[in-house]
Coordinates of C-alpha atoms in Angstrom, one line a residue:
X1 CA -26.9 19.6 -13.0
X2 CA -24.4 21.0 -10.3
X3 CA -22.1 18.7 -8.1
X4 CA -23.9 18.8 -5.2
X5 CA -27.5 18.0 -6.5
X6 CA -26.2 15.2 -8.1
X7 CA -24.4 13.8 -5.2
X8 CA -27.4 14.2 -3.1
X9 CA -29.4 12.5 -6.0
X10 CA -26.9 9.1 -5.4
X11 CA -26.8 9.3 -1.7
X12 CA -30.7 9.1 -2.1
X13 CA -30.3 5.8 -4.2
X14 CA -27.6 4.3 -1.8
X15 CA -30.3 4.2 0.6
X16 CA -32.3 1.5 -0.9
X17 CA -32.2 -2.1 0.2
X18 CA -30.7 -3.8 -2.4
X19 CA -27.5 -0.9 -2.6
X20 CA -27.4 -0.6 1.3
X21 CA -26.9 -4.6 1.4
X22 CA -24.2 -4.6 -1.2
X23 CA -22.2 -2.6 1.4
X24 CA -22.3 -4.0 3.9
X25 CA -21.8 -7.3 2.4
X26 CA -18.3 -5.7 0.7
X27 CA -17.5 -4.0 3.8
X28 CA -17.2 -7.5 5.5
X29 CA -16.0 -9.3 3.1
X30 CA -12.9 -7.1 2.4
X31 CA -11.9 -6.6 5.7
X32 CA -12.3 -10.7 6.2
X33 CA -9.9 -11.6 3.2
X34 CA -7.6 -8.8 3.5
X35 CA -6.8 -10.6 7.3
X36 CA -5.5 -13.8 5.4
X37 CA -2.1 -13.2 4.3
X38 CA -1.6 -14.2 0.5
X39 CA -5.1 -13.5 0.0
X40 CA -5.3 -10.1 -0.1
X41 CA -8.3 -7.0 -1.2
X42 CA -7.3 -7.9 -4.9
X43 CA -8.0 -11.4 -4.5
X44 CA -11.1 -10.2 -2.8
X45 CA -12.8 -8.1 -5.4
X46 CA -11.9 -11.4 -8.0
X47 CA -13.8 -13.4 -5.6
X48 CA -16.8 -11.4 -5.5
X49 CA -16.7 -10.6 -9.5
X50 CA -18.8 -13.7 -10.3
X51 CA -21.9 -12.6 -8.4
X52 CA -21.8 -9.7 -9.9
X53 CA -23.4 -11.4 -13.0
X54 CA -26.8 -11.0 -12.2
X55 CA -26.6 -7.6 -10.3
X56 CA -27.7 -4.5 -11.3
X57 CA -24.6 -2.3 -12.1
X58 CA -25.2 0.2 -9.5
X59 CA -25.2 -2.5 -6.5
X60 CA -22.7 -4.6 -8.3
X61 CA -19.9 -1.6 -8.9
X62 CA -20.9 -0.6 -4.5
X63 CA -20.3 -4.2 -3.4
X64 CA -16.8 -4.0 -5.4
X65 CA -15.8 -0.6 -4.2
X66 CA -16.7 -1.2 -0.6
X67 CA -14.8 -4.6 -0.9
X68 CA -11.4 -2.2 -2.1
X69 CA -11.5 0.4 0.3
X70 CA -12.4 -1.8 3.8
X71 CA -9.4 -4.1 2.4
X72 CA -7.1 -1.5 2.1
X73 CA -7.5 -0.4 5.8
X74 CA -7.8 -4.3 7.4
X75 CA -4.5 -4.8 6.2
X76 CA -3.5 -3.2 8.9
X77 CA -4.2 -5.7 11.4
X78 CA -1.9 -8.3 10.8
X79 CA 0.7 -5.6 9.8
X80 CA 0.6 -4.5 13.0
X81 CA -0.4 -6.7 15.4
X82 CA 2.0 -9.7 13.5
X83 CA 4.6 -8.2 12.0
X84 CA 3.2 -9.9 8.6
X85 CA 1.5 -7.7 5.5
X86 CA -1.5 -8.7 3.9
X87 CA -0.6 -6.7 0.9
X88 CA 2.6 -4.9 0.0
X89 CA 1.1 -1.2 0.4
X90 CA 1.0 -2.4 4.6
X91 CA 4.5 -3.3 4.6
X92 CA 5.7 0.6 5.9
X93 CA 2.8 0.2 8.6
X94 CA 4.6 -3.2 10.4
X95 CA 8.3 -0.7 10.5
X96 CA 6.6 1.3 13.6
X97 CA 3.0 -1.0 14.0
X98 CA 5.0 -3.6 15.3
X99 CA 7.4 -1.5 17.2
X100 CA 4.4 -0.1 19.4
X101 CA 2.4 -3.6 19.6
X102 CA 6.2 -4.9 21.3
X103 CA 5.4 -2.3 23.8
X104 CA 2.0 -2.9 24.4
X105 CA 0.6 -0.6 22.9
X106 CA -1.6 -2.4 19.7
X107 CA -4.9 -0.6 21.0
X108 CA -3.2 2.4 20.4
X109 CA -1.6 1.7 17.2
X110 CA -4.2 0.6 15.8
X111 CA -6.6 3.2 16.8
X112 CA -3.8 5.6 14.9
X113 CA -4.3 3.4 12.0
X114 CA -8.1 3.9 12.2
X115 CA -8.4 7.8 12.6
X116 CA -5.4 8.0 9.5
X117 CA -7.7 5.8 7.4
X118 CA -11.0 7.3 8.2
X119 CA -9.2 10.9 7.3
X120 CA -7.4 9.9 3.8
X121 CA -10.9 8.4 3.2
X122 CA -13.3 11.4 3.6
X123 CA -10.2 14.0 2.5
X124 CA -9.5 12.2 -0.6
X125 CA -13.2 11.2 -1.5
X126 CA -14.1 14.9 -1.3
X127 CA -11.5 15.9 -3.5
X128 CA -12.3 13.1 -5.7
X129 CA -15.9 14.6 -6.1
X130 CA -14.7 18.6 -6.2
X131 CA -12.2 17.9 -8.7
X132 CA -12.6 14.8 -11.0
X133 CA -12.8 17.0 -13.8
X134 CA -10.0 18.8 -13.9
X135 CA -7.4 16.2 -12.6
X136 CA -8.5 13.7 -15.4
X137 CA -5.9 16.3 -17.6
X138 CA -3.2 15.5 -15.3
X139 CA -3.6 12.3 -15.3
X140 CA -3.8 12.0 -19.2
X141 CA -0.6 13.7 -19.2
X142 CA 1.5 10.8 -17.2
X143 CA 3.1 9.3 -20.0
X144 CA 6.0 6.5 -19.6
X145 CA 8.6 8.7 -18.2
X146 CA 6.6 10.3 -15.2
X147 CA 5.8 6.8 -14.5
X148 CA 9.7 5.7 -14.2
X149 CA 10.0 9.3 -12.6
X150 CA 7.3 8.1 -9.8
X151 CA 8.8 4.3 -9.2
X152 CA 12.4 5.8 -9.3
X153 CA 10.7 8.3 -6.4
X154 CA 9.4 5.6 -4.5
X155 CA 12.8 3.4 -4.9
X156 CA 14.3 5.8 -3.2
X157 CA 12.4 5.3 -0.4
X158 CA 15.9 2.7 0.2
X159 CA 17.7 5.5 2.2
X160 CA 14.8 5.8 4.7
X161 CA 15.2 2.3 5.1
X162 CA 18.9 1.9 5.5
X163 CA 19.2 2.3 9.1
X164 CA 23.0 3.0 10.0
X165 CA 23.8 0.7 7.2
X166 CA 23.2 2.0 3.8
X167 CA 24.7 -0.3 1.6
X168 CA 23.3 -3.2 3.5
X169 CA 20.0 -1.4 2.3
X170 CA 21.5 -1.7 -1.1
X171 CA 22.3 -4.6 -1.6
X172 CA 19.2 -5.8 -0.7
X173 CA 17.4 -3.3 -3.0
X174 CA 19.2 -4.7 -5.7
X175 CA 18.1 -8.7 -4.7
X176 CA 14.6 -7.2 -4.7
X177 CA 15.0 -5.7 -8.1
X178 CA 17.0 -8.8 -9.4
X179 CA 13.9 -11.2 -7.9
X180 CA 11.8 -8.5 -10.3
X181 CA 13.6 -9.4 -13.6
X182 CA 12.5 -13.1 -12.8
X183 CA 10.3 -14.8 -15.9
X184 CA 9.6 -13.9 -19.6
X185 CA 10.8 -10.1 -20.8
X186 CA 7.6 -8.6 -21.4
X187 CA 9.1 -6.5 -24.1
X188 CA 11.1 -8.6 -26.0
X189 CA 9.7 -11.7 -24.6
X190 CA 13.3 -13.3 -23.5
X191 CA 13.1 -15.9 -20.9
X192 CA 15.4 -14.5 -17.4
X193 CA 16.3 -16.8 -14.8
X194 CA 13.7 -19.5 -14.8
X195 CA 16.2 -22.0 -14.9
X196 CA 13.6 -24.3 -16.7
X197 CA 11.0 -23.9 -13.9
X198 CA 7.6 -23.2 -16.1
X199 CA 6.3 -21.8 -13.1
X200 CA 8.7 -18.6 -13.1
X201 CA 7.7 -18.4 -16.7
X202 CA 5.2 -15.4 -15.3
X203 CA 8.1 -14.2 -13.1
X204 CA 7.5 -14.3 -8.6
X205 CA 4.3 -13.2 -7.6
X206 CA 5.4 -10.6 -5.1
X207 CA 2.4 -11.7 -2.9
X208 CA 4.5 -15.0 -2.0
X209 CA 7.3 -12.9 -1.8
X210 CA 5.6 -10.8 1.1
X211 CA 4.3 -13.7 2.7
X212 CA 7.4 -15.8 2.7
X213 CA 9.8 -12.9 4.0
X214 CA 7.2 -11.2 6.5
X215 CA 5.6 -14.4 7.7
X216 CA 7.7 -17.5 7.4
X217 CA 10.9 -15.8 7.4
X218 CA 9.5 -14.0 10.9
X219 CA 8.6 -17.4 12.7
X220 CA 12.6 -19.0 11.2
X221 CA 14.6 -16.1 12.2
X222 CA 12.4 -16.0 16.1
X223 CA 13.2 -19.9 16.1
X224 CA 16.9 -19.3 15.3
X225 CA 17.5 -16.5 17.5
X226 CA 16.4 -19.0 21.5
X227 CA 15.2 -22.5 21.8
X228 CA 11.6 -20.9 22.0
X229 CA 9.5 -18.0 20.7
X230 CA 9.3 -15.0 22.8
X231 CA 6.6 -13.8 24.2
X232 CA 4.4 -10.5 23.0
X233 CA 4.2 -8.3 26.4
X234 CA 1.4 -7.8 27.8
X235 CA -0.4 -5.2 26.1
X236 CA -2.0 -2.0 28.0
X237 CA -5.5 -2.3 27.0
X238 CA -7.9 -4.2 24.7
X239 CA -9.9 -1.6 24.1
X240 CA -9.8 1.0 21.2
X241 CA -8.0 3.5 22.1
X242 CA -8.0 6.8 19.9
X243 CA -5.2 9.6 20.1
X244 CA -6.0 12.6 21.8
X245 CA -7.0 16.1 20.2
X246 CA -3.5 17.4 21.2
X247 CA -1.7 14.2 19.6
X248 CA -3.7 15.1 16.5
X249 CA -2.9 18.7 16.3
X250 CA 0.4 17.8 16.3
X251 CA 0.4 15.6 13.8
X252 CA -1.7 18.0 11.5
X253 CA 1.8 18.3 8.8
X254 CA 1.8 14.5 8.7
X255 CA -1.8 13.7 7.9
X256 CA -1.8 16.9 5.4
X257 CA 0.9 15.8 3.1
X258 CA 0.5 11.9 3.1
X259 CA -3.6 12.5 2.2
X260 CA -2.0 15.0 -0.4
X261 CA 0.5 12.5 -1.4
X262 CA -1.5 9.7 -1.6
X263 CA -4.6 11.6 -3.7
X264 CA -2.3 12.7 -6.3
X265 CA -0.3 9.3 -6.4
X266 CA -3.6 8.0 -7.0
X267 CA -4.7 9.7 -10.1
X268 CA -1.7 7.9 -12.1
X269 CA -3.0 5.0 -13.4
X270 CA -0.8 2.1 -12.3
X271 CA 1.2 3.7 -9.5
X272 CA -1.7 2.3 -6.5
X273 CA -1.3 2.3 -3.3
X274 CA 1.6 1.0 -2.9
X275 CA 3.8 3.6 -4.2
X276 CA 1.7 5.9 -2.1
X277 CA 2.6 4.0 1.1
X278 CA 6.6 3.8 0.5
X279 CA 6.3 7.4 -0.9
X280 CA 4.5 8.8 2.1
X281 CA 6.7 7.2 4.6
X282 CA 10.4 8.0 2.9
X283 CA 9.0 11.9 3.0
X284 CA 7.9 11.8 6.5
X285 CA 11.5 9.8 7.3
X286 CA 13.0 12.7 5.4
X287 CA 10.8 16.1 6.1
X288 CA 8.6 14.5 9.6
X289 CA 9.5 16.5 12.8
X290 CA 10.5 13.3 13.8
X291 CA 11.5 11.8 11.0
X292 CA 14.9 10.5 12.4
X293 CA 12.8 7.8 14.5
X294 CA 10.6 6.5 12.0
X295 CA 11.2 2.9 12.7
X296 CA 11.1 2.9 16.2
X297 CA 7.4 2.5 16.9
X298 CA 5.9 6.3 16.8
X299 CA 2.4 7.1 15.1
X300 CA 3.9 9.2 12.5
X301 CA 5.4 5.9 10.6
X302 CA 1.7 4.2 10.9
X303 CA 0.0 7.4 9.6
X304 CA 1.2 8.2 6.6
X305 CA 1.0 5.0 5.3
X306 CA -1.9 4.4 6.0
X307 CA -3.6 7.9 5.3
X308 CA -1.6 7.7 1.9
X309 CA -2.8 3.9 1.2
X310 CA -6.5 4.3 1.9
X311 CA -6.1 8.2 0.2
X312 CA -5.0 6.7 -3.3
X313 CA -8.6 4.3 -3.5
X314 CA -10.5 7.4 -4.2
X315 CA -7.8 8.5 -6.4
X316 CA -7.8 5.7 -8.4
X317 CA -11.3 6.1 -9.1
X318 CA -11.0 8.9 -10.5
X319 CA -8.8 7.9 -13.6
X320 CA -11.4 4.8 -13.7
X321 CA -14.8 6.6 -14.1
X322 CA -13.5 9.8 -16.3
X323 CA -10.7 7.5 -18.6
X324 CA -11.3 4.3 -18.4
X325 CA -8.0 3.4 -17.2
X326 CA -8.1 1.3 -13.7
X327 CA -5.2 2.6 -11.6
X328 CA -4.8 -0.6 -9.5
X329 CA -5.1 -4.3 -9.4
X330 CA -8.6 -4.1 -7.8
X331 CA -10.0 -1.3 -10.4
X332 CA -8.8 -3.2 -13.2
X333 CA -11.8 -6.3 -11.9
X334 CA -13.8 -3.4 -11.2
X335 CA -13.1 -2.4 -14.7
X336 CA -14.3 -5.7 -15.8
X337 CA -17.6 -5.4 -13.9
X338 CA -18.6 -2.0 -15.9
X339 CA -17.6 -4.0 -19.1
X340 CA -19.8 -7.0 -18.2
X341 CA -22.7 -5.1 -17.4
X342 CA -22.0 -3.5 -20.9
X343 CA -21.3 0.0 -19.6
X344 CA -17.9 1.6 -21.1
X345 CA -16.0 4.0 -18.6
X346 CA -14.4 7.3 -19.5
X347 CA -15.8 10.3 -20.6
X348 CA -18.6 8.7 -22.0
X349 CA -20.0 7.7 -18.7
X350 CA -20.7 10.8 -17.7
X351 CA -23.1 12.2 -21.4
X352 CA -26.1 10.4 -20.1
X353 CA -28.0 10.5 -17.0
X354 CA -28.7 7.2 -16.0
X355 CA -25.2 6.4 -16.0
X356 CA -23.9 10.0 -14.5
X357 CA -26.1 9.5 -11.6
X358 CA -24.5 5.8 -11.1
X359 CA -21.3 7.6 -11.0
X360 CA -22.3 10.0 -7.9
X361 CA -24.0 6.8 -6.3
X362 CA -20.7 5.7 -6.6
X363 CA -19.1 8.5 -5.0
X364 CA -21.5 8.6 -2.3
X365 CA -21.3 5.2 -1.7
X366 CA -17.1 5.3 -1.0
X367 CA -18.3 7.9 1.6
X368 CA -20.4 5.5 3.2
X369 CA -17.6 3.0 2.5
X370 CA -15.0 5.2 4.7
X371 CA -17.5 5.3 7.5
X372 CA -18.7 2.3 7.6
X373 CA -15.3 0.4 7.7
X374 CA -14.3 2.4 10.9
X375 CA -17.5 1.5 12.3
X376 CA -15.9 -2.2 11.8
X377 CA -12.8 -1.1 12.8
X378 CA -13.7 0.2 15.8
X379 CA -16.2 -3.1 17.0
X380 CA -13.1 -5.3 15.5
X381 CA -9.8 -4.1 17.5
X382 CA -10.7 -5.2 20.9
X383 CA -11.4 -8.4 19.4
X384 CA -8.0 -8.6 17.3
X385 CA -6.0 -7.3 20.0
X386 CA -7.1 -10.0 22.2
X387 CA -5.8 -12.6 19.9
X388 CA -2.2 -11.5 21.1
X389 CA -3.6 -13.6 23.9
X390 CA -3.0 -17.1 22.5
X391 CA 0.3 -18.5 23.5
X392 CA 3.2 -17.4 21.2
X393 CA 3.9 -21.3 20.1
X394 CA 0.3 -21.4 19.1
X395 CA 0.0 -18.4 17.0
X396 CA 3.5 -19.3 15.2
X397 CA 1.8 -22.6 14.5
X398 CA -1.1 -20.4 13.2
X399 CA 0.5 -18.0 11.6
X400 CA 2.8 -20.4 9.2
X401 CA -0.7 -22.6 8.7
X402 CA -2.4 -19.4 7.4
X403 CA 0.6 -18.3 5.5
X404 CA 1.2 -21.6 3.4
X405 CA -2.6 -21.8 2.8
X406 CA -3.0 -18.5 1.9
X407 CA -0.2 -19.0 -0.3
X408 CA -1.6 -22.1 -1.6
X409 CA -5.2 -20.4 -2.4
X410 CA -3.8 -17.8 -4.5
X411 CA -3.4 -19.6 -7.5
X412 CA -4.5 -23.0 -6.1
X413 CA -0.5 -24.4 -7.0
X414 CA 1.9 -25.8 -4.5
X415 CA 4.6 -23.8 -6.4
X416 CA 3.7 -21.0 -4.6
X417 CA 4.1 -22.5 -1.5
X418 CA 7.5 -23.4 -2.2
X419 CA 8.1 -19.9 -3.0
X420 CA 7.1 -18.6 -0.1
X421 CA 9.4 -21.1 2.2
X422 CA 12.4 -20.0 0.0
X423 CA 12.0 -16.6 0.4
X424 CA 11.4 -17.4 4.0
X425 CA 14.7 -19.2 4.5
X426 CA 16.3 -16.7 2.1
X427 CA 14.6 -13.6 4.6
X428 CA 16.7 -15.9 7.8
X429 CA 19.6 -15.7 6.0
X430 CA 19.2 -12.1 5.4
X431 CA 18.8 -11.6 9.0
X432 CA 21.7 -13.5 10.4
X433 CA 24.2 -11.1 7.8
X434 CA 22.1 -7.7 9.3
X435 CA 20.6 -7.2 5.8
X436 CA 17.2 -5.4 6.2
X437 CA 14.5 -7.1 4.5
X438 CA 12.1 -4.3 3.4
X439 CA 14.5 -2.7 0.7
X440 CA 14.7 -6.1 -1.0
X441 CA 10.6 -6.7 -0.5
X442 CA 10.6 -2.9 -2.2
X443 CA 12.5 -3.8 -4.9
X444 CA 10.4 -6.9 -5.8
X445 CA 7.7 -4.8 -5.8
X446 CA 8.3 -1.3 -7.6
X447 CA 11.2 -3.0 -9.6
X448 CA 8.7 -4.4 -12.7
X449 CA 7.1 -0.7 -12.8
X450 CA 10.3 0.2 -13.3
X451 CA 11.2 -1.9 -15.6
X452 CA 8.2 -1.7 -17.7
X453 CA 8.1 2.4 -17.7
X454 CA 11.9 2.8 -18.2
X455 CA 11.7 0.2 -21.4
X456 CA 8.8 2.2 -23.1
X457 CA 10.5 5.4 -22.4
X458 CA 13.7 4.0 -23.7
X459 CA 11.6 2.8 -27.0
X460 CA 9.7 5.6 -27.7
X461 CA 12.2 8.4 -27.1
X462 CA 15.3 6.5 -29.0
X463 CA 17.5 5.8 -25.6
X464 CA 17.6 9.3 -24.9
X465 CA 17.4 9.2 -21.1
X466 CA 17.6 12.9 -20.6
X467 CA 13.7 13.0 -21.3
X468 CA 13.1 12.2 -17.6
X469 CA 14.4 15.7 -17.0
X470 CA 13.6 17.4 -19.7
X471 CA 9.5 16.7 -19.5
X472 CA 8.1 19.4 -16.6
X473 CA 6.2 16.3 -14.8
X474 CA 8.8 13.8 -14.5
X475 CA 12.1 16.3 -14.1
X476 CA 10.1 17.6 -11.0
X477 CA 9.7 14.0 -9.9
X478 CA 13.2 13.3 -10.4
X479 CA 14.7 16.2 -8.5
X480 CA 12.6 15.2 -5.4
X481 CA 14.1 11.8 -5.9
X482 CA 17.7 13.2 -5.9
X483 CA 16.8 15.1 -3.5
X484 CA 15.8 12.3 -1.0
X485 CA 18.9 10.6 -1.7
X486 CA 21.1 13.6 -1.0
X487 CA 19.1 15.2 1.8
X488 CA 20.6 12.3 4.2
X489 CA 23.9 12.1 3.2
X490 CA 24.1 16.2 3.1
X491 CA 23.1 16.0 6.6
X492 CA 25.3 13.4 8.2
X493 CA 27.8 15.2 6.3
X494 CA 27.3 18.9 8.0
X495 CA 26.9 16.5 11.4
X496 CA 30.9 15.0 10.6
X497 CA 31.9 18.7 9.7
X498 CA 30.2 20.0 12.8
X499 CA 31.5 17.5 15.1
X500 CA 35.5 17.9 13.4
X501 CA 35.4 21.5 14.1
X502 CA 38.4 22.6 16.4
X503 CA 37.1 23.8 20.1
X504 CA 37.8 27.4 20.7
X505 CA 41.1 28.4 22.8
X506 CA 40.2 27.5 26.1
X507 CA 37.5 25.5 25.8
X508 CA 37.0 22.5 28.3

């Protein structure tokens, strides 16, 4: 049976009760739990797993997959409107979210973030659908090295980050990646700098990292700067407010490469949306018309994030039906829900009919899933932006309340509570020396991919590190990570040159 037919076969079985209630009921409940920092989508879909038991597996895989993609998008809120990231893929969207919600302008940021989300939705769901077959080849061919090749990509995200200080941004890379090495080897199963803490035995959950540097460490450093919080201004509306055809049009490079970006990103298992945010933002920093004032508070820098983040769920999807290998924290427990209902993903999925025709309900149902969650979306930002309301010594009572308990709920231990108030003291102490935060938070989090990918490169090709050139996949992956880190420093370069060069005879 062709594509199409079979896609309208599962949009006619989303439409039943018991399938239609499942997504709503996910909708809800990821955008719900992705607004508590420390919680988070992941957390989410784990929650949900259990009911799952007694569900049919077509309702039971919707409810899961509408629970990923609404979470990916709500993250945004509090990214934005708070300066704190529910998960680490939203941490690029608070670098400009914030900026424009200082100038009153959270309506409009957020309506940014809605039309980029509801675009890497539908684009990267479509080509999910066109083109599952063929991209489950490229996908099989990521091997260790192309996986290093793709961290080391995103790591260099750094020099987009540095500001006018880059080895501030270093050094606080290399904390990040230091944090990363914390807890049992899992190679060679060596203990590193637990320091007899059994609790770092499974290394810092970068969650609490997140939470403590974006969230506590916000409300210490606000404290330590006056005697009193500042205030948020006054924002310019509290209703949605969507850009205009001619903003969009403009923008048409932006939302073309990070949906590109973020699809492909997506088809690796294990790469997720995170590396798809930080990759999507250090390209527009580096290519963008505009990329010299990402940071400031301009759409471009909430974009491609967020069309790159909410892109790669589709993407990861793919690798998850056609291989059986979940590409992200969330399609690993959606992973186990196939498993429980004693249906095997991968190629196998797709030889019978019962199950192929669960697969395109699927599908149809994460189109639903993109629409739906705007729907939300656009019902939910008056309503958020009109929290900015509450007086600013409130909220920061709030906002550490949420952040310890969300902290706290995570793994139900007080040790990640103390976590998260170390980082946040260690996130003040960052900011009183004018070292950026975000390279060390990026560190954190790409630096165990890294670690693990490099390792079982290193193993399997005898230490020979030339492989990550030599393989077509990961050399090319390289070279645009070189070429990040030069492209900057070639330019400020010519800028010295050009500036040096002697005026002609004459010349005022």
């Amino acid at each position: 049976m062709d594509t199409l037919h079979l896609l309208g076969r599962g949009f006619a079985e989303l439409f039943q009760m018991n399938e239609l209630l499942a997504l709503f009921i996910g909708l809800m409940f990821g955008m719900l739990v992705s607004i508590l920092p420390g919680l988070g989508l992941v957390m989410g879909v784990v929650l949900a797993l259990p009911f799952t038991y007694s569900m049919e597996l077509g309702p039971a895989i919707i409810l899961l997959t509408a629970i990923y993609m609404s979470g990916t998008y709500a993250g945004c809120f509090t990214a934005i409107l708070y300066r704190i990231p529910g998960e680490p893929m939203d941490v690029p969207l608070l670098w400009d979210g914030w900026g424009m919600t200082k100038r009153g302008e959270a309506a409009k940021a957020l309506g940014w973030a809605l039309v980029a989300a509801l675009t890497g939705g539908l684009v990267s769901t479509i080509v999910m659908i066109a083109l599952a077959a063929p991209l489950k080849n490229l996908a099989l061919s990521f091997g260790a090295p192309e996986y290093f090749a793709a961290v080391f990509f995103g790591l260099t995200t750094v020099v987009a980050l540095a500001g006018n200080s880059l080895p501030n941004a270093l050094i606080s890379l290399c904390l990040g990646l230091l944090v990363s090495t914390v807890g049992i080897d899992g190679t060679y199963g060596a203990e590193r700098f637990t320091f007899g803490f059994t609790e770092l035995m499974n290394g810092v959950p970068y969650v609490m990292v997140l939470v403590g540097m974006y969230g506590y460490g916000e409300i210490l450093s606000k404290l330590s700067h006056g005697s009193s919080l500042k205030a948020i201004p006054a924002q310019d509306s509290f209703t949605t407010r969507f850009p205009s055809w001619n903003e969009l049009w403009g923008l048409r490079a932006t939302f073309a490469r990070s949906t590109g970006l973020g699809t492909l990103l997506g088809l690796i298992p294990g790469a997720g949306a995170t590396i798809s945010s930080f990759v999507a933002y250090g390209v527009e920093k580096q290519y963008g018309k505009r990329g010299d004032k990402l940071g400031t508070g301009i759409p471009e820098g909430i974009v491609a994030p967020q069309i790159a983040s909410t892109a790669s769920v589709a993407g990861h999807m793919v690798p998850l039906m056609t291989l059986g290998l979940p590409g992200s924290g969330a399609t690993a427990v959606i992973l186990a829900a196939f498993l429980l209902q004693g249906v095997q993903p991968g190629p196998f999925l797709f030889q019978s009919e019962a199950t192929t025709l669960i697969v395109y309900t699927i599908m149809a149902s994460m189109f639903a899933s993109v629409i739906g969650m705007c729907l939300l979306g656009y019902l939910w930002i008056p309503l958020v932006v009109r929290a900015l309301l509450i007086p600013t010594g409130v909220l920061a009572a709030i906002i550490v309340m949420l952040t310890l308990v969300g902290a706290f709920a995570d793994r139900n231990s007080l040790s990640d509570v103390w976590i998260v108030v170390v980082f946040g003291v260690l996130a003040w102490i960052l900011d009183r020396f004018k070292i950026p935060i975000a390279p060390m938070v990026l560190g954190a989090v790409l630096g165990p991919m890294a670690e693990d990918s490099f390792t079982r490169s290193m193993i399997t090709f005898h230490d020979d590190w030339t492989i990550f050139f030599r393989q077509p996949l990961s050399g090319t992956l390289m070279g645009l990570a070189l070429l990040s880190l030069a492209f900057p420093l070639l330019r400020d370069l010519l800028t010295r040159l050009s500036r040096s060069k002697p005026k002609p005879f004459g010349a005022a």
